XYZ file of C-alpha atoms in Angstrom:
576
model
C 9.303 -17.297 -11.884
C 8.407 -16.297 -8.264
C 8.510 -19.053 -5.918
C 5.597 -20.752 -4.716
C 4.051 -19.904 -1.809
C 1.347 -21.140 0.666
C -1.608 -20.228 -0.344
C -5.381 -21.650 -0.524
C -5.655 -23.360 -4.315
C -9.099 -22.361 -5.576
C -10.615 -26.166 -4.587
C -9.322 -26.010 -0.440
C -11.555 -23.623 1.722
C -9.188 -21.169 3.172
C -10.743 -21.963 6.833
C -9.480 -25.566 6.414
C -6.260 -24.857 5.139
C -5.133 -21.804 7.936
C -6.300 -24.504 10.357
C -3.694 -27.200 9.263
C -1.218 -24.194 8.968
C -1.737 -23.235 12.536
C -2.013 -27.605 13.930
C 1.523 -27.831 11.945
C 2.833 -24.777 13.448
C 1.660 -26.158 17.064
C 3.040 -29.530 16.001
C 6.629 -28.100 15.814
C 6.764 -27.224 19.279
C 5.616 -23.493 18.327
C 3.837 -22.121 21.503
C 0.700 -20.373 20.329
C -1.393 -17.300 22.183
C -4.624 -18.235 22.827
C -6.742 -14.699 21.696
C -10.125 -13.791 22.967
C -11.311 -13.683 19.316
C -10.242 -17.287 18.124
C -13.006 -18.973 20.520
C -15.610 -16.656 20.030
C -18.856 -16.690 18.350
C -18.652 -14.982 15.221
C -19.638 -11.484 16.039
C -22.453 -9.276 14.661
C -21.987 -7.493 11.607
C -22.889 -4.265 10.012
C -20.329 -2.998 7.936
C -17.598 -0.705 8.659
C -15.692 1.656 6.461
C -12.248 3.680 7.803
C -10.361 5.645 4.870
C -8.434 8.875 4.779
C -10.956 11.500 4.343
C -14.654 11.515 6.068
C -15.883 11.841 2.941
C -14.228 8.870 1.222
C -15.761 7.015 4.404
C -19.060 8.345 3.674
C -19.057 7.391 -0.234
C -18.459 3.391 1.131
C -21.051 4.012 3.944
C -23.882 4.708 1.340
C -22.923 2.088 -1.218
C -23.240 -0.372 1.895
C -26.667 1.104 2.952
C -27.748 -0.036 -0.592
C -26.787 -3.503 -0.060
C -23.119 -3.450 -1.966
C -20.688 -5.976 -1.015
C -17.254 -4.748 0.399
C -15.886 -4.120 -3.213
C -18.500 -2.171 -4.388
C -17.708 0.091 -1.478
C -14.051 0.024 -2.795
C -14.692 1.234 -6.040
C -16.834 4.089 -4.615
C -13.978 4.784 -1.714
C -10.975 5.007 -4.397
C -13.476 7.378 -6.929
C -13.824 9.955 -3.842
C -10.282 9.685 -3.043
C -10.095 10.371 -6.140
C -11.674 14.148 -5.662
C -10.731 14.918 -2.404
C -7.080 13.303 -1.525
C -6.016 13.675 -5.272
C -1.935 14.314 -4.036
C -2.122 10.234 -2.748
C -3.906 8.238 -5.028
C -6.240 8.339 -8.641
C -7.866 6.790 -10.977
C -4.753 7.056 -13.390
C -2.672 5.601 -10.746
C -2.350 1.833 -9.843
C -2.903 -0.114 -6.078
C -3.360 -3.779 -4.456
C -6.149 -4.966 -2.794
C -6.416 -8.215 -1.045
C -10.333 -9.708 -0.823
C -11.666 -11.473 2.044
C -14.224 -13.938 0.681
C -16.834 -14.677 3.891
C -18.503 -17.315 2.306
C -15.391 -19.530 1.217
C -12.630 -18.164 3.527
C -10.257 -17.417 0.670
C -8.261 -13.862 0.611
C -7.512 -13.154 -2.887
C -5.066 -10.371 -4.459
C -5.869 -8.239 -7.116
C -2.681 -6.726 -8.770
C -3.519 -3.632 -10.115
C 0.339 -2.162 -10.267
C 0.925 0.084 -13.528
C 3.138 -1.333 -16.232
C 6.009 0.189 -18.179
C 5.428 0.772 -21.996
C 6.717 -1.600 -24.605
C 8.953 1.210 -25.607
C 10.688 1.815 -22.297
C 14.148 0.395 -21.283
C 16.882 1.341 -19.347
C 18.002 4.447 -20.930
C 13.678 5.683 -19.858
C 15.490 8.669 -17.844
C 18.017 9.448 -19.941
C 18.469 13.001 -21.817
C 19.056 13.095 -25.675
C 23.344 13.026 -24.170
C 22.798 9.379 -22.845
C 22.737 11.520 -19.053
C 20.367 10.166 -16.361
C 17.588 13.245 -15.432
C 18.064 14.239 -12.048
C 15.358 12.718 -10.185
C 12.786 15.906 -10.354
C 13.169 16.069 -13.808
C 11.897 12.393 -14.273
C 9.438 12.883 -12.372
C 7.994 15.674 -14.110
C 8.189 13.826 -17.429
C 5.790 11.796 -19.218
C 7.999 9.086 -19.053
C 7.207 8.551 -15.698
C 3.615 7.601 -16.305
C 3.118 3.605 -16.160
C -0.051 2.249 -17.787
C -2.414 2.685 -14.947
C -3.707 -0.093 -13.450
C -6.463 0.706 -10.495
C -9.491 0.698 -12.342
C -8.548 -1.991 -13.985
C -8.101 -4.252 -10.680
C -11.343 -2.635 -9.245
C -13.281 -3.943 -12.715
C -11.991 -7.159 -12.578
C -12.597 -7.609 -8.505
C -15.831 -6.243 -9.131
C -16.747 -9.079 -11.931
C -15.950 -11.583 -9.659
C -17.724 -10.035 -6.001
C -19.921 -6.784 -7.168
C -23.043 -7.097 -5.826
C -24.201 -3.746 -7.612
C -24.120 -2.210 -11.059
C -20.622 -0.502 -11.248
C -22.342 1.935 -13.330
C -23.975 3.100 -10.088
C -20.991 3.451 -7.801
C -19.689 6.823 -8.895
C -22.330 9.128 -9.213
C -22.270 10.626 -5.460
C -18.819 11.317 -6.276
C -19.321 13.143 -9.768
C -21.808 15.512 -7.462
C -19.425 16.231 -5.153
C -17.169 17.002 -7.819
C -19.358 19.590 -9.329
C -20.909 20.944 -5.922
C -17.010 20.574 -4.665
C -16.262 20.023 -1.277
C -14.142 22.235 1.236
C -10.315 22.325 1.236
C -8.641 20.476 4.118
C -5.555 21.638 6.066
C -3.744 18.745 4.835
C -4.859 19.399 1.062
C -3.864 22.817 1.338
C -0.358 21.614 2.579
C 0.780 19.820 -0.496
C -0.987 22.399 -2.758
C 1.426 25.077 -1.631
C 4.288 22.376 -1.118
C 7.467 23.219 -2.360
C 8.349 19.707 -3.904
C 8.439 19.684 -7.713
C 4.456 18.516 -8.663
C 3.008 21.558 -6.028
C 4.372 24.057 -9.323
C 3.972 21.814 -12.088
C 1.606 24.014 -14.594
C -1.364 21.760 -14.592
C -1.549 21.304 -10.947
C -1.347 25.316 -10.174
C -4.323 25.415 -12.614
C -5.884 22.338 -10.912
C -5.674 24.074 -7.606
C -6.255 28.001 -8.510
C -9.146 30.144 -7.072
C -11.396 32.478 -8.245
C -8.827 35.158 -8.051
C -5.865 32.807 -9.560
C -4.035 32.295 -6.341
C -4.067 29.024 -4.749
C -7.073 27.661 -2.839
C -6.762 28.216 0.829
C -8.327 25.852 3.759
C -11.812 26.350 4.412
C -12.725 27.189 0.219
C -14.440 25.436 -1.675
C -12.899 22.611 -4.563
C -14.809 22.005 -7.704
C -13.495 19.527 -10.382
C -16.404 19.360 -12.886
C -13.845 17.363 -15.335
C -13.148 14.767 -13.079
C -17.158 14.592 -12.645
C -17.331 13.822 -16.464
C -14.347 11.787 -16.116
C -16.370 9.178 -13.605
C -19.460 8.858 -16.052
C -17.183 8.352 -18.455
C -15.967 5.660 -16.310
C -19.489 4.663 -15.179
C -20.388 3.475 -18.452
C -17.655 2.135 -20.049
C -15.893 0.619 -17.384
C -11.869 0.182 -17.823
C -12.837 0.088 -21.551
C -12.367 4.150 -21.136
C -9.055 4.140 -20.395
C -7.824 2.049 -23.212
C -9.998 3.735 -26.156
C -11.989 6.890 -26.653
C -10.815 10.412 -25.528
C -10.015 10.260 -22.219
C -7.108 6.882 -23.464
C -5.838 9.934 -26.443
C -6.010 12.343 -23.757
C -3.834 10.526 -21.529
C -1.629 9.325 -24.636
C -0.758 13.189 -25.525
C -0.589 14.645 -22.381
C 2.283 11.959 -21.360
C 3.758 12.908 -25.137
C 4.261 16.205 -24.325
C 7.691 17.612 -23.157
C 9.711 17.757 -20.994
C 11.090 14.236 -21.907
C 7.514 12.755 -23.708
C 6.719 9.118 -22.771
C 7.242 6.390 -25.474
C 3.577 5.137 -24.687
C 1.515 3.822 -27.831
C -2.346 2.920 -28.003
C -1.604 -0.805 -27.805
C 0.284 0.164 -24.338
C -2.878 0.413 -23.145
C -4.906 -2.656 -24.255
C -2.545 -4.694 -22.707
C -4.210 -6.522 -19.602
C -2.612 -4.749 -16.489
C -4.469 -6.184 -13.525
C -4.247 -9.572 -12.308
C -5.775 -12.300 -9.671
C -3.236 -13.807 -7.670
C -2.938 -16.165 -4.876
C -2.058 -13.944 -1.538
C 1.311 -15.159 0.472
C 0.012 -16.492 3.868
C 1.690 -17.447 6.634
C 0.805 -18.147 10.803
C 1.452 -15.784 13.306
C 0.305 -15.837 16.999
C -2.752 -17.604 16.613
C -3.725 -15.721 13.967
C -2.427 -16.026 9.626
C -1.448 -13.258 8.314
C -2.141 -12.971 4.885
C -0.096 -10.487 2.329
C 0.072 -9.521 -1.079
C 2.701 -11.354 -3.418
C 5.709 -9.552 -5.340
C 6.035 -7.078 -7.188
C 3.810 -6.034 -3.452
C 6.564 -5.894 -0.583
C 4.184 -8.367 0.830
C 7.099 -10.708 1.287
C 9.579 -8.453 3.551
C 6.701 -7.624 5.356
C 5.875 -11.555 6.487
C 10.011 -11.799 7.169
C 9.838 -8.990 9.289
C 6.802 -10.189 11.264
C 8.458 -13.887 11.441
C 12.055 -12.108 12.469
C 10.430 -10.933 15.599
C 8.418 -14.401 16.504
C 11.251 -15.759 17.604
C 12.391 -12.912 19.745
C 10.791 -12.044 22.929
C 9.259 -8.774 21.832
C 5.784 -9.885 22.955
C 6.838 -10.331 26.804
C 8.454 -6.744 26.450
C 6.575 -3.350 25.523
C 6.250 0.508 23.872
C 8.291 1.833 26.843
C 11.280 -1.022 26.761
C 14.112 0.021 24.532
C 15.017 -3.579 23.744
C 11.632 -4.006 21.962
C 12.291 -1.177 19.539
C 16.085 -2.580 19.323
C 14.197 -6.228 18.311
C 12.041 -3.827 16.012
C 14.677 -2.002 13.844
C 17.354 -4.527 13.587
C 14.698 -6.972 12.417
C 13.473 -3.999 10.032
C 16.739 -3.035 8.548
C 17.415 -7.134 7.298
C 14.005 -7.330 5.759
C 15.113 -4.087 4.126
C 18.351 -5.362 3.080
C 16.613 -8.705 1.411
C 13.701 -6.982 0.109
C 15.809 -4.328 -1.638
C 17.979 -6.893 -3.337
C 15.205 -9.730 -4.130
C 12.054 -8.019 -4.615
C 10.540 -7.160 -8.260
C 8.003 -8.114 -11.016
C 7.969 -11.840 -10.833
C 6.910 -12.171 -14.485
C 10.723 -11.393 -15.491
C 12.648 -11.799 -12.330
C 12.978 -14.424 -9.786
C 11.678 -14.009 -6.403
C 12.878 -16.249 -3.545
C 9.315 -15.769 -2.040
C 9.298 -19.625 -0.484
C 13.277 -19.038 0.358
C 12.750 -15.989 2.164
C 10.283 -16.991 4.366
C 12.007 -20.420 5.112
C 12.164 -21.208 8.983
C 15.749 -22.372 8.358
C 16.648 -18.685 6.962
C 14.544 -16.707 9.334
C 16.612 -18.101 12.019
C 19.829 -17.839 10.483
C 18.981 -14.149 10.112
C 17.802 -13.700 13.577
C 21.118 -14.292 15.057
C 22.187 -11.283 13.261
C 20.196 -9.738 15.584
C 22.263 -8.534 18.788
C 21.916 -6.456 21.258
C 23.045 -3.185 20.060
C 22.169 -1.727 16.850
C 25.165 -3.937 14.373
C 27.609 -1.106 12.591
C 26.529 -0.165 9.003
C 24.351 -0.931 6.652
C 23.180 -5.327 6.635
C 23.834 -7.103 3.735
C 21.514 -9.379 1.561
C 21.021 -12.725 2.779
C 21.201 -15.615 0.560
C 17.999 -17.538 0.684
C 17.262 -20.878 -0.987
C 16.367 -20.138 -4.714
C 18.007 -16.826 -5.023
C 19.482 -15.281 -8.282
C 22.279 -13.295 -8.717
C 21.169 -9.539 -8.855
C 22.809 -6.277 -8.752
C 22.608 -3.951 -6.233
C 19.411 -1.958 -6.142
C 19.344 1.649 -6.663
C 15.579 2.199 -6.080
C 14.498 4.950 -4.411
C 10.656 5.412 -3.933
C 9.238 8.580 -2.435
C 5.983 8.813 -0.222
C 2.618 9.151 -1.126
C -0.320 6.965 -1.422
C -3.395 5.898 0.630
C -4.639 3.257 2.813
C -8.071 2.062 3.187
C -10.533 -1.282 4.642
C -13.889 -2.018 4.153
C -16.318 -4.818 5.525
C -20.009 -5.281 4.511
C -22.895 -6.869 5.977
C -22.450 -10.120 4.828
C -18.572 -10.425 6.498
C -16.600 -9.806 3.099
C -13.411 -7.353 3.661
C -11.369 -5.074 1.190
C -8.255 -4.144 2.465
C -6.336 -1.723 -0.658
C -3.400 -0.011 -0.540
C -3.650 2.911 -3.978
C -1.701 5.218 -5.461
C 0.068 7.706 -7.782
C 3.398 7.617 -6.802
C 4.399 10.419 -5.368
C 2.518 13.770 -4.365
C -0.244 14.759 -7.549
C 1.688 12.177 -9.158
C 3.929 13.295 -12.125
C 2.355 16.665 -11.650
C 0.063 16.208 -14.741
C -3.308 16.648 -15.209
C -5.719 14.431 -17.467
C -9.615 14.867 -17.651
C -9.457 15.905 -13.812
C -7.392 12.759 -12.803
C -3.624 13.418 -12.377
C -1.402 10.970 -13.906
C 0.730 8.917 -12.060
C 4.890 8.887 -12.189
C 5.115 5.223 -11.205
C 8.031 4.174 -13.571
C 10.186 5.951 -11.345
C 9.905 3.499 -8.782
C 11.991 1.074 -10.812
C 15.761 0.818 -9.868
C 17.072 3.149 -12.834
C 20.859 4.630 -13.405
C 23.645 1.544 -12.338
C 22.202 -1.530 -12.037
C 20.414 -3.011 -14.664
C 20.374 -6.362 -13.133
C 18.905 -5.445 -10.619
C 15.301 -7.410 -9.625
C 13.570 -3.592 -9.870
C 15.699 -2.402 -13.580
C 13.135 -1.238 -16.148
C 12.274 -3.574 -18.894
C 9.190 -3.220 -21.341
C 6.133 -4.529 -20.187
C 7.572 -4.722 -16.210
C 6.001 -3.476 -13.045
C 8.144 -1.959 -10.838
C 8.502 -3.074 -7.446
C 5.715 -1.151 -4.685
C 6.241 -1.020 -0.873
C 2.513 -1.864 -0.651
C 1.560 -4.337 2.280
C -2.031 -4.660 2.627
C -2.268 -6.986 5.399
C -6.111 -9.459 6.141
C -5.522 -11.148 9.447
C -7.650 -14.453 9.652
C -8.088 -16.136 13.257
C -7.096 -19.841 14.093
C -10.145 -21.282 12.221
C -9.310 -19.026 9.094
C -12.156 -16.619 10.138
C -11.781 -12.819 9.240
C -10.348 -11.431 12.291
C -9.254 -7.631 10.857
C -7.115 -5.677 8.239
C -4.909 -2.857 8.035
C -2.237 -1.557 5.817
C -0.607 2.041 5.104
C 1.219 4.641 2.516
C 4.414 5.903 2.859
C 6.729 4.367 0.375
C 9.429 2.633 1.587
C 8.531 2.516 5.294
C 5.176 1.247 4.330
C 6.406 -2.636 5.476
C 7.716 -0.808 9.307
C 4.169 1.322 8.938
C 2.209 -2.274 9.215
C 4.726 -3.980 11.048
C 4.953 -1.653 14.181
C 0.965 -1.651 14.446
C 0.764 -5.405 14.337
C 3.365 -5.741 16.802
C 1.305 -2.858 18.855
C -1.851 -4.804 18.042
C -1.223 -8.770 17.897
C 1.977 -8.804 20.600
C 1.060 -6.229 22.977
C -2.451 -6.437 23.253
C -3.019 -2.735 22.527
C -6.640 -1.828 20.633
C -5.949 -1.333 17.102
C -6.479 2.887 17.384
C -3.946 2.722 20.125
C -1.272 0.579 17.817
C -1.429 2.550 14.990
C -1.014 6.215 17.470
C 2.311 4.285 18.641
C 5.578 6.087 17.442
C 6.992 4.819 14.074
C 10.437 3.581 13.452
C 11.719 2.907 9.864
C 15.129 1.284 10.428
C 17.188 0.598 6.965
C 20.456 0.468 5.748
C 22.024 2.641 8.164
C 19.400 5.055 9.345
C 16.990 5.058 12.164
C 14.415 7.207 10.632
C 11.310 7.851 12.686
C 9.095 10.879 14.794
C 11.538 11.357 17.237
C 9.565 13.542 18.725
C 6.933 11.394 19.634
C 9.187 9.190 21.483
C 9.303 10.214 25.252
C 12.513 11.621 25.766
C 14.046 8.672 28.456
C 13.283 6.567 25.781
C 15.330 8.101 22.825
C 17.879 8.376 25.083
C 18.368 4.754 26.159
C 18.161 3.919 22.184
C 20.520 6.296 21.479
C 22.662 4.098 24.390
C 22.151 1.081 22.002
C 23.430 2.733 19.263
C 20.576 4.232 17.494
C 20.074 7.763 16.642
C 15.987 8.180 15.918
C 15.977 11.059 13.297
C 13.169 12.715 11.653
C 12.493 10.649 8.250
C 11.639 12.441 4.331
C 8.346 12.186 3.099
C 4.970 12.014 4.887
C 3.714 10.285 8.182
C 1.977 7.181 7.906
C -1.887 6.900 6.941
C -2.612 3.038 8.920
C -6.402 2.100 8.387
C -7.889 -0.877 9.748
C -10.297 -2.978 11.264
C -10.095 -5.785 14.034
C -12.599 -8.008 15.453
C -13.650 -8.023 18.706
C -16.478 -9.705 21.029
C -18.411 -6.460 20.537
C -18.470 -6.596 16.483
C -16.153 -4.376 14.323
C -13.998 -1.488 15.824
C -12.770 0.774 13.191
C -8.977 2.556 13.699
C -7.589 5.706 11.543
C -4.205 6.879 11.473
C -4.313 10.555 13.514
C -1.519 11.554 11.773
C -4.328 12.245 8.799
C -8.143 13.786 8.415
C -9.265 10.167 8.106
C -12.083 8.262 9.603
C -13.793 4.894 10.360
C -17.322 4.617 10.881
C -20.204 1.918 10.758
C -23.285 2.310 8.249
């Protein structure tokens, strides 16, 4: 189906194989930035954890103090997030997670994207009149829920790299859940949101005080449910999410109305998570390595390779050309990812085509400079099928996070719900997520993102593991935000690998999500000479839908580990 791509087969050590990538690259003439990192000693290690919320930080930190490798911290990371960012991410939701291996040098993927039912098809979101639901409506219903697919991923990771008993990674986080924690300003936004999920019955009752009324920053959350939930989980791993109550409570709740799900109990035996190869590819001295479709993985590595060639890296955050190189480069990716991108168990995916040096050139020159008129059109890479036009349109939400350990191994997982408290439905503490509304749905059904039975839609998830010249871990990063989650990444590796900037200060730089026709982005943060001289090159920087980014990351230095957190969140990286 997809395309091959490079990647490490499980008998090359990855350190071998980015060398040759980077000696080929050099071979071709390539000019190559010598980096402080790539010649130095490997530097010490002792762990570092950077999430959105301190106390999702804190819940790797201690698994790490007790000698847990990076993906025991994960599991113990997502279960908090769990509790105390529950509007981003779950463990009835799905993510990716790339896996730095120290020992071997090989970054791994671990697809843990929720499936559709074997029931669903392309009239999922229609009423009983054969009518598409307006968009809030499907989101509401149970057939938005996909057959979740985190825990799964995390169990199957954790087979292959745990260095703990799983059954010991959630119990801080079932205490917090019963002591609860206090409500954040950014929690207590989206519970008193106005989008559809902030009213949805299960969520007011989720998120009701004492007196009835919605919790207010500064009280106090307690979600004894979701505390049984995790021992639940503790002890029977995946296992009690396909059988037992909490799989029938999931399997009613998504049967009730409005517009019940056609999900079965064999739905969810089916294996959802996978091992893949990641999609790697050299960059700067470094390889930048990227998770594989249905992951937007792919667009992301075009983008990066669109502005190679360019002369973005001699330029800077206060040249307008650089963020004219930045969105016109964007908004091409877009157009190719849009059309290309899907589940490459039942579409083709031009992953190798895409990513050709040929192609990448041939779209460059569509890069002037002034913004072009309208909206780009797909390219046509080597390999690529004949699909309709996609209709996709995938709201914010999600969360970012990185870990390291001791011994040099790095989780870098993107995770997720969908959209804010997911479908707005509550299950044994956990809300459900609304995931099968990320498929292209309505006109369209060839599309490479329709809904078929079985399918994963397509995710904007980019979780990014840099390696240095000799294939050594040299940092990670990756973001939420939906559809802008490839320009999230892109604009803090440009910040970070082409301009030198520390990590903290790439991610703080302005973002810009160019695509189609828009040049969405925080205008505000743009200093006002600036905007103007873009607006000069024809682009208009207007505030974007949906929420800020949430970049989390890691980069090596001399010095050891240096942790960066998006400020547009409550997050935080910190060192056991």
């Amino acid at each position: 189906m997809a395309s091959s791509s490079l990647h490490a087969s499980p008998a090359t050590p990855y350190r071998a194989f980015a060398l040759l990538l980077l000696l080929g690259l050099a071979a071709c003439g390539t000019g190559l930035r010598e980096t402080a990192v790539a010649d130095a000693a490997d530097p010490p290690q002792a762990g570092l954890v950077s999430s959105a919320h301190p106390l999702a930080t804190e819940a790797g930190l201690e698994v790490l103090r007790r000698g847990g490798s990076a993906i025991d911290a994960a599991v113990a990371v997502q279960a908090m997030l769990g509790l105390v960012e529950p509007q981003s991410s779950g463990l009835l939701g799905g993510a990716i997670m790339l896996h730095y291996d120290a020992g071997s040098g090989r970054v791994d993927s671990w697809i843990g994207r929720e499936r559709a039912p074997a029931g669903a098809g392309p009239d999922l979101f229609n009423d009983a009149e054969g009518r598409a639901l307006p968009r809030a409506g499907a989101m509401l219903s149970g057939r938005a829920t996909g057959v979740p697919g985190v825990l799964h991923a995390l169990e199957l990771a954790h087979a292959a790299h745990g260095a703990l008993d799983w059954a010991t990674l959630f119990e801080s986080t079932a205490l917090r859940a019963e002591q609860g924690f206090t409500v954040t300003p950014r929690l207590h936004r989206h519970i008193v949101g106005t989008f559809p999920q902030a009213s949805a019955p299960d969520v007011v009752a989720l998120f009701a005080g004492p007196d009835g009324t919605p919790l207010r920053v500064g009280d106090t959350f307690r979600n004894p449910a979701y505390a049984a939930s995790l021992r639940t989980i503790a002890a029977r791993g995946a296992d009690a999410l396909r059988t037992g109550p909490l799989a029938d409570a999931l399997l009613a709740r998504v049967a009730d109305p409005p517009h019940g799900a056609r999900m079965t109990p064999a739905d969810l035996l089916v294996d959802v998570a996978e091992r893949s190869d990641a999609i790697c590819r050299p960059l700067r001295a470094r390889v930048i390595c990227t998770a594989p479709p249905p992951a937007s993985g792919v667009g992301l590595l075009q983008l990066m390779l669109l502005l190679d060639g360019t002369d973005i890296a001699g330029r800077g955050p206060e040249d307008p050309q650089a963020w004219l190189l930045f969105a016109e480069a964007s908004r091409l990716m877009y157009a190719d990812r849009d059309h290309y991108v899907g589940d490459p168990l039942f579409v083709d995916v031009p992953v190798d085509g895409l990513l050709d040096p040929g192609y990448i050139a041939a779209r460059r020159a569509l890069i002037g400079t002034r913004a072009a008129p309208g909206a780009p059109a797909p390219g046509r890479p080597h390999g690529a099928p004949a699909n309709d036009a996609d209709a996709t349109a995938e709201p914010a939400g999600t969360s970012h996070f990185v870990v390291v350990d001791a011994a040099g191994n790095a989780v870098s997982m993107t995770t997720t719900i969908e959209s804010y408290f997911g479908s707005g439905r509550v299950v044994g503490g956990m809300l459900l997520n609304n995931q099968l509304t990320d498929f292209s749905w309505g006109p369209g059904a060839a599309a490479a993102n329709a809904i078929a039975p079985g399918k994963r839609p397509r995710s904007s998830m980019s979780p990014v593991i840099v390696l240095d010249r000799d294939g050594r871990f040299a940092g990670a990063i990756g973001s939420p935000g939906g559809n802008a989650i490839p320009a999230y990444v892109a604009k803090a590796l440009v910040g970070w690998l082409y301009w030198d900037l520390p990590l903290q200060q790439a991610i703080a730089l302005p973002n810009l999500v160019a695509r189609g026709e828009r040049f969405n982005g925080e205008a505000g943060a743009f200093p006002a000479p600036l905007r103007a001289a873009l607006s000069g090159l024809g682009m208009e920087v207007v505030p974007g839908a949906g929420e800020d980014s949430g970049l989390h990351g890691v980069a090596v230095s001399r010095d050891g580990l240096q942790g960066a957190a998006d400020p547009r969140r409550e997050g935080q990286a910190a060192q056991p």
